[in-house]
Amino acid sequence: VFSFMILMFHLPIFIDGQWTLKIEARVLGCLMMFWIMDDFLWFVLNPEFGLAKFRQDSIPWHKHWFFFVPVEYVVFAIVGSCLIWYSF
């Protein structure tokens, strides 16, 4: 799934035929934001979890948390935002 999503986010570059560092930064930043939303919505919409179980003791594969979210969300949000900001 990861490889497929990376290819889908790069599809407009392949179709247009133009690649720049700023376009790549935007693609990677948007991909990072997508992974945050995808992961969070998986928990919220999954009947086995829901928003009530979105916490550290219910999700053992997210080992490190920062306040109420996994550390990966914070890191991806910061890096993704910086990449998107750079692309403008």
Coordinates of C-alpha atoms in Angstrom, one line a residue:
V1 CA 0.0 0.0 0.0
F2 CA 2.8 2.4 0.8
S3 CA 4.4 2.0 -2.6
F4 CA 1.1 2.4 -4.3
M5 CA 0.3 5.6 -2.5
I6 CA 3.7 7.1 -3.2
L7 CA 3.2 6.4 -6.9
M8 CA -0.3 7.9 -6.8
F9 CA 0.9 11.1 -5.2
H10 CA 3.6 11.3 -7.9
L11 CA 1.3 10.5 -10.8
P12 CA 0.7 14.2 -11.6
I13 CA 4.4 14.7 -12.0
F14 CA 4.6 11.7 -14.3
I15 CA 1.7 13.0 -16.4
D16 CA 3.0 16.6 -16.6
G17 CA 6.6 15.5 -17.2
Q18 CA 8.0 18.3 -15.1
W19 CA 9.9 17.7 -11.8
T20 CA 11.3 20.3 -9.5
L21 CA 12.5 20.2 -5.9
K22 CA 9.6 22.3 -4.9
I23 CA 7.1 20.0 -6.5
E24 CA 8.7 17.0 -4.8
A25 CA 8.6 18.8 -1.5
R26 CA 4.9 19.5 -1.9
V27 CA 4.2 15.8 -2.9
L28 CA 6.1 14.5 0.1
G29 CA 4.5 17.0 2.5
C30 CA 1.0 16.1 1.3
L31 CA 1.9 12.4 1.5
M32 CA 2.9 12.9 5.2
M33 CA -0.4 14.8 5.9
F34 CA -2.3 12.0 4.2
W35 CA -0.7 9.3 6.3
I36 CA -1.7 11.2 9.5
M37 CA -5.3 11.5 8.4
D38 CA -5.5 8.0 7.1
D39 CA -4.2 6.5 10.3
F40 CA -6.4 8.6 12.5
L41 CA -9.5 7.9 10.5
W42 CA -8.7 4.2 10.6
F43 CA -9.1 4.3 14.3
V44 CA -12.1 6.6 14.4
L45 CA -14.1 4.7 11.8
N46 CA -13.0 1.2 12.9
P47 CA -15.9 -0.3 15.0
E48 CA -13.3 -2.1 17.1
F49 CA -11.7 1.1 18.2
G50 CA -13.5 4.4 17.7
L51 CA -12.5 7.7 19.1
A52 CA -13.0 6.6 22.7
K53 CA -10.2 4.0 22.4
F54 CA -7.8 6.3 20.6
R55 CA -5.3 6.3 23.5
Q56 CA -2.0 4.8 24.4
D57 CA -3.2 1.8 26.4
S58 CA -5.5 0.7 23.5
I59 CA -3.0 1.0 20.7
P60 CA 0.2 -0.9 21.5
W61 CA 1.9 -0.5 18.1
H62 CA 2.1 3.3 18.6
K63 CA 4.7 3.1 21.5
H64 CA 5.5 6.8 22.0
W65 CA 2.8 9.4 22.6
F66 CA 3.0 13.2 22.9
F67 CA 0.0 14.4 24.8
F68 CA -3.0 12.6 23.2
V69 CA -1.5 11.6 19.8
P70 CA 1.3 9.3 18.6
V71 CA 4.7 11.0 18.2
E72 CA 4.7 10.1 14.5
Y73 CA 1.7 12.4 14.0
V74 CA 3.5 15.3 15.5
V75 CA 6.7 14.6 13.6
F76 CA 4.9 14.1 10.3
A77 CA 2.8 17.2 10.8
I78 CA 5.8 19.4 11.5
V79 CA 8.0 18.0 8.7
G80 CA 5.0 17.8 6.2
S81 CA 4.0 21.4 7.0
C82 CA 7.6 22.6 6.5
L83 CA 7.8 20.8 3.1
I84 CA 4.4 22.2 2.0
W85 CA 5.4 25.7 3.2
Y86 CA 8.7 25.4 1.3
S87 CA 6.9 24.4 -1.9
F88 CA 5.1 27.8 -2.2

